[in-house]
Each structure stands twice: as C-alpha cells, then as structure tokens.
Short mmCIF file of C-alpha atoms in Angstrom, two decimals:
data_model
loop_
_atom_site.label_atom_id
_atom_site.label_comp_id
_atom_site.label_asym_id
_atom_site.label_seq_id
_atom_site.Cartn_x
_atom_site.Cartn_y
_atom_site.Cartn_z
CA MET Z 4 27.34 -8.55 8.00
CA SER Z 5 25.14 -10.82 6.53
CA GLY Z 6 24.14 -10.96 2.82
CA ALA Z 7 20.92 -9.86 3.28
CA ASN Z 8 21.74 -7.25 5.29
CA SER Z 9 24.49 -6.07 2.71
CA ASP Z 10 22.28 -6.24 0.00
CA LEU Z 11 19.45 -3.93 2.03
CA MET Z 12 22.34 -1.24 3.09
CA THR Z 13 23.26 -0.93 -0.50
CA LEU Z 14 19.23 -0.68 -1.50
CA VAL Z 15 18.93 1.86 0.96
CA ALA Z 16 21.94 3.92 0.17
CA GLY Z 17 20.39 3.84 -3.59
CA ILE Z 18 17.07 5.36 -2.12
CA PHE Z 19 19.14 7.82 -0.20
CA GLY Z 20 20.73 8.76 -3.34
CA VAL Z 21 17.44 9.22 -5.17
CA LEU Z 22 16.03 11.01 -2.35
CA ILE Z 23 18.80 13.38 -2.14
CA VAL Z 24 19.01 14.23 -6.15
CA ALA Z 25 15.08 14.84 -5.44
CA SER Z 26 15.35 17.33 -2.89
CA VAL Z 27 18.14 19.10 -4.85
CA ILE Z 28 16.18 19.36 -7.88
CA GLY Z 29 13.00 20.67 -5.31
CA TYR Z 30 15.34 23.23 -4.08
CA ILE Z 31 16.55 24.43 -7.40
CA LEU Z 32 12.82 24.61 -8.42
CA GLN Z 33 11.84 26.42 -5.56
CA GLN Z 34 14.76 29.14 -5.68
CA ARG Z 35 13.66 29.85 -9.52
CA PHE Z 36 10.18 29.49 -9.61
CA SER Z 37 8.71 29.74 -6.18
CA PRO Z 38 11.12 31.57 -4.03
CA ASN Z 39 8.05 33.56 -1.90
CA GLY Z 40 5.72 30.00 -2.06
CA SER Z 41 3.53 30.85 -4.80
CA ASN Z 42 3.96 27.98 -7.31
CA ALA Z 43 1.61 25.44 -5.74
CA ALA Z 44 3.15 22.58 -8.27
CA VAL Z 45 6.71 23.29 -6.75
CA GLU Z 46 5.40 23.57 -3.27
CA ASN Z 47 3.47 20.26 -3.83
CA LEU Z 48 6.59 18.68 -5.14
CA ASN Z 49 9.06 19.65 -2.20
CA ALA Z 50 5.80 18.42 0.49
CA ARG Z 51 6.03 15.15 -0.90
CA ILE Z 52 9.78 14.91 -1.30
CA LYS Z 53 9.96 16.01 2.32
CA ALA Z 54 7.22 13.31 3.12
CA TRP Z 55 9.10 10.35 1.58
CA TRP Z 56 12.36 11.30 3.47
CA VAL Z 57 10.19 10.48 6.38
CA MET Z 58 8.48 7.61 5.44
CA VAL Z 59 11.98 6.04 3.57
CA ILE Z 60 13.32 6.67 7.24
CA LEU Z 61 10.29 4.90 9.41
CA ILE Z 62 10.10 1.65 6.89
CA GLY Z 63 14.26 1.61 6.94
CA ILE Z 64 14.10 1.88 11.04
CA ALA Z 65 11.24 -0.89 10.97
CA PHE Z 66 13.40 -3.02 8.36
CA MET Z 67 16.20 -2.89 11.09
CA ALA Z 68 14.12 -3.70 14.00
CA GLY Z 69 13.47 -6.93 12.22
CA ARG Z 70 10.15 -8.69 11.74
CA ILE Z 71 9.00 -7.58 15.06
CA GLY Z 72 9.53 -3.68 13.88
CA VAL Z 73 7.95 -4.56 10.08
CA LEU Z 74 4.65 -6.23 12.21
CA ILE Z 75 4.11 -2.82 13.93
CA LEU Z 76 4.46 -0.36 11.28
CA PHE Z 77 2.15 -2.27 8.95
CA GLY Z 78 -0.13 -2.66 12.15
CA PHE Z 79 -0.27 0.71 12.67
CA CYS Z 80 -0.67 1.46 9.00
CA SER Z 81 -4.10 -0.50 9.20
CA PHE Z 82 -5.27 0.68 12.06
CA ALA Z 83 -4.55 4.53 10.93
CA ALA Z 84 -6.32 3.40 7.09
CA LEU Z 85 -9.34 1.94 8.85
CA ARG Z 86 -9.46 5.02 10.73
CA GLU Z 87 -9.29 7.03 7.45
CA PHE Z 88 -11.84 4.80 5.79
CA VAL Z 89 -14.16 4.65 8.44
CA THR Z 90 -14.51 8.33 8.20
CA LEU Z 91 -16.10 8.17 4.62
CA ILE Z 92 -18.83 4.97 5.39
CA ASN Z 93 -21.98 4.81 6.40
CA THR Z 94 -22.68 4.26 9.81
CA LYS Z 95 -24.91 4.78 12.40
CA ARG Z 96 -25.12 4.39 16.05
CA ALA Z 97 -25.85 0.59 15.84
CA ASP Z 98 -22.74 -0.05 14.25
CA HIS Z 99 -20.45 1.11 16.88
CA TRP Z 100 -19.59 -2.02 18.64
CA ALA Z 101 -19.14 -3.95 15.54
CA LEU Z 102 -16.68 -1.00 14.45
CA ALA Z 103 -14.85 -1.20 18.10
CA ALA Z 104 -14.76 -4.84 17.29
CA ALA Z 105 -12.68 -4.21 13.53
CA PHE Z 106 -10.21 -1.78 15.60
CA PHE Z 107 -9.58 -3.54 18.41
CA VAL Z 108 -10.12 -7.05 17.59
CA VAL Z 109 -9.72 -7.81 14.43
CA VAL Z 110 -6.57 -5.79 13.59
CA PRO Z 111 -4.76 -7.29 16.78
CA ILE Z 112 -5.62 -10.60 15.86
CA GLN Z 113 -4.86 -10.61 11.97
CA TYR Z 114 -0.94 -9.14 13.05
CA PHE Z 115 -1.00 -11.91 15.92
CA LEU Z 116 -1.52 -14.46 13.47
CA LEU Z 117 1.09 -13.18 11.12
CA TRP Z 118 3.42 -12.78 14.46
CA ALA Z 119 2.65 -16.85 15.46
CA GLU Z 120 3.27 -17.56 11.56
CA GLN Z 121 -0.59 -19.16 11.10
CA TYR Z 122 -0.91 -19.02 7.42
CA GLY Z 123 -3.79 -21.16 7.49
CA ILE Z 124 -6.25 -18.88 10.02
CA PHE Z 125 -4.44 -15.63 8.96
CA SER Z 126 -5.70 -16.23 5.16
CA ILE Z 127 -9.18 -16.64 6.33
CA PHE Z 128 -9.65 -14.71 9.25
CA ILE Z 129 -11.13 -12.35 8.26
CA PRO Z 130 -12.99 -13.25 5.17
CA VAL Z 131 -14.69 -15.61 7.07
CA TYR Z 132 -15.01 -15.03 10.57
CA ALA Z 133 -14.87 -11.25 10.45
CA PHE Z 134 -17.30 -10.66 7.59
CA LEU Z 135 -19.72 -13.12 9.57
CA LEU Z 136 -19.37 -11.35 13.43
CA MET Z 137 -19.53 -7.90 12.03
CA PRO Z 138 -23.25 -8.18 10.79
CA ILE Z 139 -24.29 -10.50 14.03
CA ILE Z 140 -22.68 -7.43 16.07
CA SER Z 141 -24.84 -4.77 14.62
CA VAL Z 142 -28.04 -6.58 13.78
CA LEU Z 143 -28.16 -7.37 17.55
CA ARG Z 144 -28.70 -3.52 17.90
CA GLY Z 145 -32.24 -3.87 15.85
CA ASP Z 146 -31.18 -1.43 13.35
CA THR Z 147 -32.33 -2.63 9.89
CA GLU Z 148 -32.32 1.13 7.85
CA ARG Z 149 -29.72 0.60 5.33
CA PHE Z 150 -28.27 -2.41 7.13
CA LEU Z 151 -26.57 -3.98 4.22
CA VAL Z 152 -25.00 -0.99 2.64
CA ARG Z 153 -23.90 -0.17 6.28
CA ILE Z 154 -22.42 -3.40 6.55
CA ALA Z 155 -21.10 -4.05 3.13
CA GLU Z 156 -18.83 -0.58 3.69
CA VAL Z 157 -17.58 -1.68 7.07
CA GLN Z 158 -16.29 -5.28 5.77
CA TRP Z 159 -14.72 -3.69 2.43
CA ALA Z 160 -13.06 -1.02 4.85
CA LEU Z 161 -11.66 -4.58 6.70
CA MET Z 162 -10.67 -5.99 3.47
CA ILE Z 163 -8.84 -3.00 2.07
CA CYS Z 164 -7.29 -1.63 5.41
CA VAL Z 165 -6.13 -4.73 7.22
CA PHE Z 166 -6.74 -8.10 4.99
CA CYS Z 167 -4.67 -6.72 2.21
CA ALA Z 168 -2.65 -4.57 3.81
CA SER Z 169 -1.22 -7.39 6.15
CA HIS Z 170 -0.17 -9.23 2.88
CA VAL Z 171 2.92 -6.78 2.96
CA PRO Z 172 4.46 -8.15 6.14
CA ALA Z 173 3.06 -11.80 5.54
CA LEU Z 174 5.72 -12.43 3.04
CA LEU Z 175 8.26 -12.56 6.19
CA THR Z 176 6.07 -15.65 6.65
CA LEU Z 177 7.44 -17.59 3.32
CA LYS Z 178 9.70 -20.20 3.47
CA ILE Z 179 12.21 -20.12 0.15
CA GLN Z 180 14.34 -22.69 -0.79
CA GLY Z 181 18.37 -20.48 -0.51
CA TYR Z 182 16.50 -17.48 0.54
CA GLU Z 183 16.53 -17.83 4.14
CA GLY Z 184 16.75 -14.45 6.34
CA ARG Z 185 16.29 -12.21 3.19
CA ASN Z 186 12.56 -12.31 3.06
CA VAL Z 187 12.39 -8.85 4.35
CA LEU Z 188 13.91 -7.53 0.95
CA LEU Z 189 11.18 -9.05 -0.90
CA ILE Z 190 8.79 -6.30 0.76
CA ALA Z 191 11.37 -3.82 -0.59
CA PHE Z 192 11.00 -5.00 -3.80
CA LEU Z 193 7.28 -4.79 -3.73
CA VAL Z 194 6.79 -1.61 -1.77
CA ILE Z 195 9.84 0.29 -4.45
CA VAL Z 196 8.17 -1.15 -7.57
CA VAL Z 197 4.74 -0.08 -6.47
CA GLN Z 198 5.40 3.24 -5.61
CA LEU Z 199 7.95 3.78 -8.30
CA SER Z 200 5.23 2.92 -10.62
CA ASP Z 201 3.29 5.63 -9.29
CA VAL Z 202 5.49 8.22 -9.37
CA LEU Z 203 6.78 7.35 -12.62
CA GLN Z 204 2.98 7.39 -14.15
CA TYR Z 205 2.31 10.66 -12.44
CA VAL Z 206 6.16 11.77 -14.40
CA TRP Z 207 5.64 10.69 -17.83
CA GLY Z 208 1.86 11.91 -17.56
CA LYS Z 209 3.17 15.06 -16.79
CA LEU Z 210 5.75 15.24 -19.54
CA PHE Z 211 3.85 13.73 -22.06
CA GLY Z 212 0.44 13.14 -21.36
CA ARG Z 213 -2.53 13.79 -23.43
CA THR Z 214 -4.88 10.99 -23.78
CA LYS Z 215 -6.96 10.91 -20.13
CA ILE Z 216 -7.85 7.54 -19.42
CA ALA Z 217 -10.56 7.64 -16.88
CA PRO Z 218 -10.98 11.83 -16.36
CA ARG Z 219 -14.05 11.39 -14.30
CA LEU Z 220 -12.41 9.14 -11.94
CA SER Z 221 -8.54 10.49 -12.02
CA PRO Z 222 -8.46 13.51 -14.52
CA SER Z 223 -4.29 13.06 -13.85
CA LYS Z 224 -4.07 9.75 -14.79
CA THR Z 225 -3.13 9.56 -18.94
CA VAL Z 226 -2.23 6.39 -21.20
CA GLU Z 227 1.11 7.57 -22.07
CA GLY Z 228 1.26 7.95 -18.49
CA PHE Z 229 0.24 4.80 -17.75
CA VAL Z 230 2.53 2.96 -20.91
CA GLY Z 231 5.41 4.59 -19.56
CA GLY Z 232 5.26 4.18 -15.88
CA VAL Z 233 4.60 0.46 -16.34
CA ILE Z 234 7.16 -0.14 -18.31
CA SER Z 235 9.82 2.05 -16.33
CA ALA Z 236 9.08 0.74 -13.55
CA THR Z 237 9.08 -3.00 -14.74
CA LEU Z 238 12.32 -2.40 -15.99
CA ILE Z 239 13.57 -1.19 -12.80
CA GLY Z 240 11.86 -4.43 -10.90
CA THR Z 241 13.61 -6.62 -13.76
CA GLY Z 242 17.07 -4.67 -12.58
CA LEU Z 243 16.11 -5.63 -8.83
CA TRP Z 244 16.16 -9.20 -9.09
CA TRP Z 245 19.36 -9.53 -7.23
CA ILE Z 246 17.51 -9.06 -4.12
CA THR Z 247 14.79 -11.30 -4.54
CA PRO Z 248 14.50 -15.04 -5.02
CA PHE Z 249 13.64 -14.59 -8.44
CA ALA Z 250 15.55 -14.89 -12.10
CA PRO Z 251 15.84 -11.59 -13.85
CA LEU Z 252 12.89 -12.25 -16.36
CA GLN Z 253 10.44 -13.81 -13.47
CA ALA Z 254 11.49 -10.65 -11.49
CA GLY Z 255 10.24 -8.35 -14.53
CA LEU Z 256 7.31 -10.60 -14.84
CA LEU Z 257 6.46 -10.00 -10.89
CA ALA Z 258 7.14 -6.28 -11.81
CA LEU Z 259 4.66 -6.11 -14.40
CA VAL Z 260 2.01 -7.65 -11.99
CA ILE Z 261 2.56 -5.27 -9.45
CA THR Z 262 2.16 -2.23 -11.13
CA LEU Z 263 -1.07 -3.36 -13.27
CA MET Z 264 -2.56 -4.15 -9.86
CA GLY Z 265 -1.25 -0.91 -8.40
CA PHE Z 266 -2.53 1.23 -11.04
CA PHE Z 267 -6.10 -0.16 -11.04
CA GLY Z 268 -5.93 -0.15 -7.31
CA GLY Z 269 -5.60 2.96 -7.61
CA LEU Z 270 -8.45 3.85 -9.97
CA VAL Z 271 -10.60 1.50 -7.38
CA MET Z 272 -9.68 4.00 -4.34
CA SER Z 273 -10.45 7.04 -6.58
CA ALA Z 274 -14.08 5.83 -7.62
CA ILE Z 275 -14.32 5.69 -3.77
CA LYS Z 276 -13.45 9.05 -3.08
CA ARG Z 277 -15.23 10.55 -6.15
CA ASP Z 278 -18.07 9.09 -4.79
CA ARG Z 279 -17.66 10.63 -1.51
CA GLY Z 280 -17.12 13.86 -2.69
CA VAL Z 281 -13.70 14.14 -1.63
CA LYS Z 282 -10.05 14.74 -3.02
CA ASP Z 283 -8.13 12.55 -0.44
CA TRP Z 284 -8.65 10.01 1.87
CA GLY Z 285 -6.84 12.21 4.89
CA ASN Z 286 -4.04 15.03 5.58
CA LEU Z 287 -1.82 12.51 7.44
CA ILE Z 288 0.92 12.79 5.01
CA GLU Z 289 1.63 16.65 3.77
CA GLY Z 290 1.60 16.56 -0.15
CA HIS Z 291 -0.04 13.38 -0.68
CA GLY Z 292 -3.31 13.51 1.31
CA GLY Z 293 -4.39 10.38 3.44
CA LEU Z 294 -2.34 7.30 3.94
CA ILE Z 295 -4.60 5.60 2.01
CA ASP Z 296 -3.42 7.88 -0.62
CA ARG Z 297 -0.37 6.37 -0.47
CA LEU Z 298 -0.86 2.81 -0.13
CA ASP Z 299 -4.06 2.63 -2.65
CA SER Z 300 -1.50 0.77 -4.98
CA VAL Z 301 0.31 -1.53 -2.28
CA VAL Z 302 -2.80 -2.76 -1.16
CA PHE Z 303 -3.98 -4.56 -4.26
CA SER Z 304 -0.62 -5.73 -5.14
CA ALA Z 305 0.48 -6.74 -2.13
CA PRO Z 306 -1.99 -10.27 -2.00
CA ILE Z 307 -1.40 -10.83 -5.33
CA PHE Z 308 2.34 -10.64 -5.40
CA PHE Z 309 2.06 -12.93 -2.19
CA HIS Z 310 0.46 -15.73 -3.39
CA LEU Z 311 1.96 -15.56 -6.71
CA THR Z 312 5.52 -15.96 -4.61
CA ARG Z 313 3.75 -18.48 -2.07
CA TYR Z 314 2.46 -20.78 -5.10
CA TRP Z 315 5.68 -20.79 -7.20
CA TRP Z 316 8.51 -20.27 -4.77
CA SER Z 317 7.99 -21.33 -1.30
CA LEU Z 318 8.39 -24.79 0.34
#
C-alpha cells in the first residue's frame, strides 16, 4: 500500500471512529429524551449524523475511485447545487436557453477542463466566457424587463455553484514537489477543516453562546461559537499537517483562513436565503437542508485555499 493510501485509510478510520462515537451518543440521547420521537433537537441531531454517514461513504468511494471519481462527485454537486440556486432566483421564459446552457454546457465544460488539467482556460472560462455568453443568449429573446437582475442572478449562481465548487477537485491538478500522488489528501484536509469548523461553531454556540453576531441573518451564530469553533478547527487543521505538504504552522494558518472564509460564506448564503424568505436551500439532505446548505462554507474557502496553495507550493 502506498503512503498516500495508507494515510487516507488512517484518516477514514479516524472519521469512522468519530461517527461511531457520535452515533452512540445520539442513540443514548434518543433513548433518554426522545423515545417516541418528540424531541425535535435530538431527532435533528440523529438525522444529521445519519446524513454524515452517507456523505462520508460517498466521498470515500469517490476518493477510492481516484481522479475521475472525485470529478464526477463534484460535477454532480455543482449540477445539483445550481438546480437548487435557480429555484430561488428571478427568471423568465426568456432565460430558459441561458439556463439550459448553464446546466448542459458550462458545467460539463468546466469539469472537462479540470479533467484535461487546462488551468489557463479553467480559471477564466466562467468569469469571462460564460459571464458574457449568458446575457447574449437571454437578450436574443428580446425581453428587457428586470434584465440586469435576471442575468446577474444567473451569473452569481454559476460563480457559487460551479466556479467556486470546482476549485475543490482542482486541488488534484496541483504539482507539488515531494507530494506526487497525494493531492486527494489536500481535498480531505479542506473538507475536514471546513466542515468540522461548522460543526464545532454549532456545538460551542449551543454550550456557551450568548452574544449573537448577526441575528437578522443567522440567529444561531454567536461570538462564543465563532471563536470556539474557529480556534478548535484551526488546532485540528494544525494536527493534520501530516496529510499535507505544509509544516504544522503553515497548516494551522491555512486552516485559519479556511475557517474564516467558511464562516463568512455561511453568512453570505444565509443573507440570500433571508432575502428570499426561505430557511433552507432545499431538502436533499435530511437534517441539513439542501446541498448548498452543506456546501456554503466549502465554496467560499475552496478557491482561496486552492490559490494560496498553488502560489506558494505548486511548481
């Protein structure tokens, strides 16, 4: 077994261990406080834990399948997230061809460029070509009512759901000296740190949260939860330096950047939900809401993590 596979198996075993402990705690809480399913908080916790089992297994299968498995997984995530986003934006009949192009042209091309490792065109395909193509397709239908708003919302959907999300598998394309064949562990580092940051901010907030940060945007986010979650996740990221090409201090600093970007990503996406009067982006994942509810922090941290790693460590 190669060093990368050995580290990956160690990591998966550790995650499974955490999930087993969480499942046992969830079972005990259900037996004591919600034997008939009447405690909403306990039921939501157990639903989240079950969903995490499914998500970890799917990600694990994609990792084992290699580069093509990871690309297919995140390509599907981009497609599904774009579908969720489009349900909340202003579109008219005149935008249907532009939306069809977004789903069936832009998404496949963006991930094909990743498969072909064409970084030059991958990095500008959406913010340059797709952004210009969308208004051209819509304007040909001749409907100018709220034109700028409609086009801007489609472009923003592409930016969040496709461009930003595709920077997670883009980590596989980086050439880092002495780290050949181990890039999938960079994805694991990013996903573990940003998701644990979300979970730990929630836990710290529940235990000690008193001061709300943005009650109109996200009533559950507190200063205590934010500080405790960011510090905890940063320390865990520091402890995971052995799966990265970074020194422990470097891993800690990057983990800090990831957690901060993830936090602000969650706030921005919450603002959009509040503006549209919905609690969740969808109901695809039991206990979590929609796919974007789970990816909101990832999509804001992935591009920054990718470009910092590419600038400082890639050849």
